[in-house]
Coordinates of C-alpha atoms and ligand atoms in Angstrom, one line a residue:
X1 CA 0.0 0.0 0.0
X2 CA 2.8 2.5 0.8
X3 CA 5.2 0.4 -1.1
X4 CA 7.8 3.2 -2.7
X5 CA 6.7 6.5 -0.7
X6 CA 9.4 8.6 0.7
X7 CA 8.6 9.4 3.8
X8 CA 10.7 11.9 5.7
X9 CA 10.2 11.9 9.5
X10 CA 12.0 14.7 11.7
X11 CA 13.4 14.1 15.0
X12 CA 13.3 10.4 14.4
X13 CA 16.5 9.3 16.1
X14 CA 14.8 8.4 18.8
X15 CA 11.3 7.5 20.6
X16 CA 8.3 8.1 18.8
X17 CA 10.0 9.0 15.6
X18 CA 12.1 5.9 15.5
X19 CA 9.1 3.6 16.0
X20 CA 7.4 5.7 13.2
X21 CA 10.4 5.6 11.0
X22 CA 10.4 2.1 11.4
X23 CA 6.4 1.2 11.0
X24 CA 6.6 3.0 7.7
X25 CA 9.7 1.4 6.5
X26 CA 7.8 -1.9 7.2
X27 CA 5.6 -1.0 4.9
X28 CA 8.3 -0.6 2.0
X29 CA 8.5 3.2 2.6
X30 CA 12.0 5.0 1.6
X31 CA 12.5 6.8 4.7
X32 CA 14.8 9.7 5.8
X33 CA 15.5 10.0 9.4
X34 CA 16.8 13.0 11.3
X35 CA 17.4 13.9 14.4
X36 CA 20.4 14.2 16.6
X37 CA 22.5 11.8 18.5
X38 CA 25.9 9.0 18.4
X39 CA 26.6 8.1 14.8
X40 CA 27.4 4.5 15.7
X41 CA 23.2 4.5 16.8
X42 CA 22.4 6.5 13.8
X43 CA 24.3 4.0 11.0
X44 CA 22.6 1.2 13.2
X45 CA 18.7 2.7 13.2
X46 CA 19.5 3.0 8.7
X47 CA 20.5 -0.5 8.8
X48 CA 17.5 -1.9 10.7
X49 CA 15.3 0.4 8.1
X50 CA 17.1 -0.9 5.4
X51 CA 16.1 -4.6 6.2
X52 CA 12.5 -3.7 7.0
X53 CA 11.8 -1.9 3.6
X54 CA 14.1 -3.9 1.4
X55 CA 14.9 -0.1 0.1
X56 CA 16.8 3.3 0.5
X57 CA 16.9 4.7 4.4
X58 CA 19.2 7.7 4.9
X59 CA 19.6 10.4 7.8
X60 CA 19.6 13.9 7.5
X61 CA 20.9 16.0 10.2
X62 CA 19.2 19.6 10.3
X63 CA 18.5 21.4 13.5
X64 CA 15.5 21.9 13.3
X65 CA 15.5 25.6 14.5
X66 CA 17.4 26.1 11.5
X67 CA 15.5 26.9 8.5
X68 CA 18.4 27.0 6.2
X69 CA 19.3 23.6 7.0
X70 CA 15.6 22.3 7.0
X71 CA 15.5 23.4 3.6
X72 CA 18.8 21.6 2.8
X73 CA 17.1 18.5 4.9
X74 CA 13.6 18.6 2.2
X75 CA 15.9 19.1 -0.9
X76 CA 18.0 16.2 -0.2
X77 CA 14.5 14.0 0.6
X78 CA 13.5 14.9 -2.9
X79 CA 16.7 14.1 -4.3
X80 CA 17.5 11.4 -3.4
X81 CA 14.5 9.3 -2.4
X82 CA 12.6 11.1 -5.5
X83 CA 10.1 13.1 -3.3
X84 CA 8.6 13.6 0.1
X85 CA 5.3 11.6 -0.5
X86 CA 4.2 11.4 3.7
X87 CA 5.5 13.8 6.0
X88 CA 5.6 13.8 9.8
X89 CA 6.7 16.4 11.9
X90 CA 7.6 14.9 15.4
X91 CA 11.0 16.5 16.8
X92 CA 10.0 18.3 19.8
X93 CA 11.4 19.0 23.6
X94 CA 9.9 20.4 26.3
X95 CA 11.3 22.7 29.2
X96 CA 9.1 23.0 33.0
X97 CA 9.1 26.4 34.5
X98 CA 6.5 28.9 35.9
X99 CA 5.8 31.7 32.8
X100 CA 7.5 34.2 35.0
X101 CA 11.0 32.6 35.5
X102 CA 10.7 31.1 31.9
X103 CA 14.1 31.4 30.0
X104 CA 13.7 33.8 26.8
X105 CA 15.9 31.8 24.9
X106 CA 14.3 28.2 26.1
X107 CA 10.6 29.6 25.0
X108 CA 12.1 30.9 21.6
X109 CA 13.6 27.4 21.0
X110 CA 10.6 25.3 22.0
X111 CA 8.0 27.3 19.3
X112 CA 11.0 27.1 16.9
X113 CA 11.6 23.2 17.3
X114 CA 8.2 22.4 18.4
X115 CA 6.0 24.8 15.9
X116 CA 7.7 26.6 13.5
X117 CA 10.0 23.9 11.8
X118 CA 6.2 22.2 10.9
X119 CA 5.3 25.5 9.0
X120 CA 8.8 25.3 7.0
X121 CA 8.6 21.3 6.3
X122 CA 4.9 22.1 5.1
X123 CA 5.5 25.1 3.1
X124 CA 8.7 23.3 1.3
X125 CA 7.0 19.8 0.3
X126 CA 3.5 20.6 -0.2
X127 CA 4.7 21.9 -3.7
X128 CA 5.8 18.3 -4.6
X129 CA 2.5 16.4 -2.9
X130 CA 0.3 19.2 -4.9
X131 CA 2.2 18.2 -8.2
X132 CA 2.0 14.3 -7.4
X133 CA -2.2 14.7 -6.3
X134 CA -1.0 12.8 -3.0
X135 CA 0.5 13.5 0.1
X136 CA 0.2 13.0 3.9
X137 CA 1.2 14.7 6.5
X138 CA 0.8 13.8 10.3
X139 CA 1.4 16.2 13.2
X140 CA 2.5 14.7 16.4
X141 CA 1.1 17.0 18.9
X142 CA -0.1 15.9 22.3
X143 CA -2.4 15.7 24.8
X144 CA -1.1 19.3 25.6
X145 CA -2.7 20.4 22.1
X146 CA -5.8 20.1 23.8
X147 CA -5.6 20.8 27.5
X148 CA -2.7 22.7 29.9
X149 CA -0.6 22.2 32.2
X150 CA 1.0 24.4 34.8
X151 CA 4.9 25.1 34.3
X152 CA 4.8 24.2 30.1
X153 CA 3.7 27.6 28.8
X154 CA 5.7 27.0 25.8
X155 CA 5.4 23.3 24.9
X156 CA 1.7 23.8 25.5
X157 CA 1.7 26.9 23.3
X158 CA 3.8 25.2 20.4
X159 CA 1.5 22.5 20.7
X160 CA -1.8 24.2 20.6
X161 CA -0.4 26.0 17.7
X162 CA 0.6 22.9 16.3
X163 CA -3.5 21.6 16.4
X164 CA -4.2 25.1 14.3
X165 CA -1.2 25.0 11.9
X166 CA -3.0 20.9 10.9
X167 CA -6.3 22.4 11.0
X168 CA -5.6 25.6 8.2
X169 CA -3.1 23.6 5.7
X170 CA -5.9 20.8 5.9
X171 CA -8.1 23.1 4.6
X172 CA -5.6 24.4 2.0
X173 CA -4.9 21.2 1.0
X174 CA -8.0 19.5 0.6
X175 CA -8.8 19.4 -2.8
X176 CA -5.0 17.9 -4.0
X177 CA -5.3 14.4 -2.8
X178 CA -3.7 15.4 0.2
X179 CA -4.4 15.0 4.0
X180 CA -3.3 16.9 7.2
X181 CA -4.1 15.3 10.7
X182 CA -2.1 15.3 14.2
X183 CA -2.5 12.8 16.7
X184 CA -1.9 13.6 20.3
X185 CA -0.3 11.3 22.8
X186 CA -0.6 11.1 25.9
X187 CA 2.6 10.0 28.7
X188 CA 4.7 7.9 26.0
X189 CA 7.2 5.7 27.6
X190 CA 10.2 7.0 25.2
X191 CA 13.7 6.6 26.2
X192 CA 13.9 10.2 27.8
X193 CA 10.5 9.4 30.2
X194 CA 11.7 6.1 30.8
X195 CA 15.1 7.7 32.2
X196 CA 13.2 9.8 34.8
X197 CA 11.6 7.6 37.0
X198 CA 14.4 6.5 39.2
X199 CA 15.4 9.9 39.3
X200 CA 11.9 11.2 40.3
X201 CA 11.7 8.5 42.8
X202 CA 14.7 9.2 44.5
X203 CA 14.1 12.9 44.5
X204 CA 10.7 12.2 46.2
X205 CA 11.1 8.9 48.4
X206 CA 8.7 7.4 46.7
X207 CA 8.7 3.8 44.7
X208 CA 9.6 3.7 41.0
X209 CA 6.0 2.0 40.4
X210 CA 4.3 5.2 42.8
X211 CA 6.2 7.3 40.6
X212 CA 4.4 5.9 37.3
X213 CA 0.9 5.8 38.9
X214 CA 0.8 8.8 41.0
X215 CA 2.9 11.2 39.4
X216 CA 3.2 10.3 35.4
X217 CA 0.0 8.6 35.0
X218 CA -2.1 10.5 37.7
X219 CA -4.0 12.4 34.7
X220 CA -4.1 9.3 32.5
X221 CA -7.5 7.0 33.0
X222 CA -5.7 4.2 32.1
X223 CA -2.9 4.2 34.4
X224 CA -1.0 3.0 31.2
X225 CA 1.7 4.5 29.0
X226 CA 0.7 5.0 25.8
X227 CA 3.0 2.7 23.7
X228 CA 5.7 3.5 20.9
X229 CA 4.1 1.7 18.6
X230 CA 0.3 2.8 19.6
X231 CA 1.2 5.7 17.7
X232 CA 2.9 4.3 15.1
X233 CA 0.1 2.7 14.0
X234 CA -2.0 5.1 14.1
X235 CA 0.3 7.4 12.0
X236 CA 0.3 4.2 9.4
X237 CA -3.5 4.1 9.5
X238 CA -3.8 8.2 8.6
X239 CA -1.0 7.3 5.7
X240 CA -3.4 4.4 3.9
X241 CA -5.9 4.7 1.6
X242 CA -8.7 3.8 4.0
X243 CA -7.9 7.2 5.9
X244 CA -8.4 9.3 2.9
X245 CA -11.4 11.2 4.3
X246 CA -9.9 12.2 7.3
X247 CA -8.2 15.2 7.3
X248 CA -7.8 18.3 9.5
X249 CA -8.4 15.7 12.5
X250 CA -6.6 15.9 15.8
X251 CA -6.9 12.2 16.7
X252 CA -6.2 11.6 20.9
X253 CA -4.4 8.6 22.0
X254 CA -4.0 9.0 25.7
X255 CA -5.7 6.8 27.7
X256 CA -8.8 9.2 28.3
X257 CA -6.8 11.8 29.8
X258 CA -8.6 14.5 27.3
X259 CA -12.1 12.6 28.1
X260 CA -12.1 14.2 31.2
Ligands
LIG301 P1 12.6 11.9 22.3 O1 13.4 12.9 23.1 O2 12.7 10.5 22.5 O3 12.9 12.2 20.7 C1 13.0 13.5 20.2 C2 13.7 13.5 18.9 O4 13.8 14.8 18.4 C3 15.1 12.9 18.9 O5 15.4 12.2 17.7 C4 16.0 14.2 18.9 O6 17.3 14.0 18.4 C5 15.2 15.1 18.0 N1 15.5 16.5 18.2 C6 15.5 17.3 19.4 N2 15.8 18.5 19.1 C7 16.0 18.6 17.7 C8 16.4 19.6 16.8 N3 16.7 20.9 17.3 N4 16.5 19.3 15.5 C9 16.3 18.1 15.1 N5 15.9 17.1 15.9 C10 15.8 17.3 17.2 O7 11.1 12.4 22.4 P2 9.7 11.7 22.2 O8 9.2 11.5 23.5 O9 9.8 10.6 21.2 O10 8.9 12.9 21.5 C11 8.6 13.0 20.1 C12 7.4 13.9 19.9 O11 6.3 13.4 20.5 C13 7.6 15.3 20.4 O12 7.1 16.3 19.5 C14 6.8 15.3 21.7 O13 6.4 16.6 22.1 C15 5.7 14.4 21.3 N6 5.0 13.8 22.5 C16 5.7 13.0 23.4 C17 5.1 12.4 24.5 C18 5.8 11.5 25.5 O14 5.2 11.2 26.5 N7 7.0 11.0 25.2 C19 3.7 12.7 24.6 C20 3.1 13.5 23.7 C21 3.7 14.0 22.7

């Protein structure tokens, strides 16, 4: 079905990215990762691609608050794997401080990884999916696109932005065979949350497992973390055929958090 796409995934090094880098290279996608991190992982992460798509992988190392070198990063997608057929914007970070002692320069770095490098992917490939009458993009937001919380006026801002941005170029879009959707996670047990809980539990003398329930998963239902691969899925889903009517959605997957 998504045999021979080019898929270009940012901030896909790691976490979520990697597990959707990988779910679309299953699929027989060309993919082109980016994102930072120890070469030795990188060349590793292309290989495993590699042997899931029987095709091209190849990584492309923009900062992605750098829109010289995001242009570079689209250029070299349509170069080399002849196009950037699905789209998903995933790098992001996140900072926690109260509004008032929020650093200047953290805030200006969270809307530019977070928000702004979307607008400048979207505005460079949507050309080559209007030409080819086909072309998905998928946003990851968050749960945070939806609802607040205190101490993430910035990640919370990016990502509410981030619902907007999917929403307009949806609309834009619509009538070129192309669909714009987010999906928005809830607590996601990447490599970076994972490596907080004994940390947090030592900081508050509390169990590793009270840290999970009462502190990570206190507004998630479920009292699960949303997996990897949950997403992933998801992201294949809005990709197919079958999800060619949906467009401008923001699709939850957090364990009801957002029901409530
Ligand atoms: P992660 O830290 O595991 O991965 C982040 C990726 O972004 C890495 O590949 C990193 O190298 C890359 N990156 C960071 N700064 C970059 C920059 N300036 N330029 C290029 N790449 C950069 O994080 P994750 O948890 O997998 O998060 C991925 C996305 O999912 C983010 O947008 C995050 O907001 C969102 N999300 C995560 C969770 C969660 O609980 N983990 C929940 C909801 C939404």
């Amino acid at each position: 079905m998504l045999t021979g796409k080019s898929a270009l995934i940012t901030g896909s090094t790691s976490g979520i990215g990697r597990g959707v880098a990988i779910a679309l290279a299953s699929l027989g996608c060309k993919v082109m990762i980016n994102g930072f991190g120890d070469q030795g992982d990188i060349d590793a992460l292309l290989g495993e691609l590699r042997a899931a798509s029987g095709t091209d992988a190849i990584h492309h190392g923009a900062d992605m608050t750098k829109p010289d070198e995001i242009g570079d990063m689209v250029q070299t997608c349509i170069d080399q794997l002849g196009g950037v057929d699905i789209l998903v914007n995933n790098a992001g970070i996140q900072f926690v401080s109260p509004v008032d002692e929020f650093p200047v320069e953290k805030w200006d770095q969270i809307i530019a990884i977070n928000l702004t490098s979307s607008f400048h992917t979207i505005r460079l490939v949507l050309p080559h999916m209007k030409q080819n009458k086909w072309g998905r993009i998928v946003n990851i937001a968050s749960a945070h696109s939806l609802v607040a919380s205190p101490f993430k006026s910035a990640y919370v801002a990016a990502k509410h932005g981030i619902a907007g941005l999917t929403k307009t170029v949806a609309l834009e879009a619509a009538q070129h065979g192309i669909t714009v959707n987010a999906v928005s996670p809830g607590y996601v047990l990447t490599p970076l949350v994972q490596a907080q809980i004994p940390d947090t539990a030592a900081a508050r003398g509390i169990t590793e497992e009270q840290v999970v329930n009462d502190v990570m998963l206190a507004a998630q239902p479920t009292k699960q973390f949303v997996e990897i691969d949950d997403v992933a899925q998801n992201v294949v889903h809005l990709c197919s055929d079958a999800a060619k009517g949906i467009t401008g959605a923001n699709l939850s997957i957090d364990g009801g958090w957002t029901a409530q």
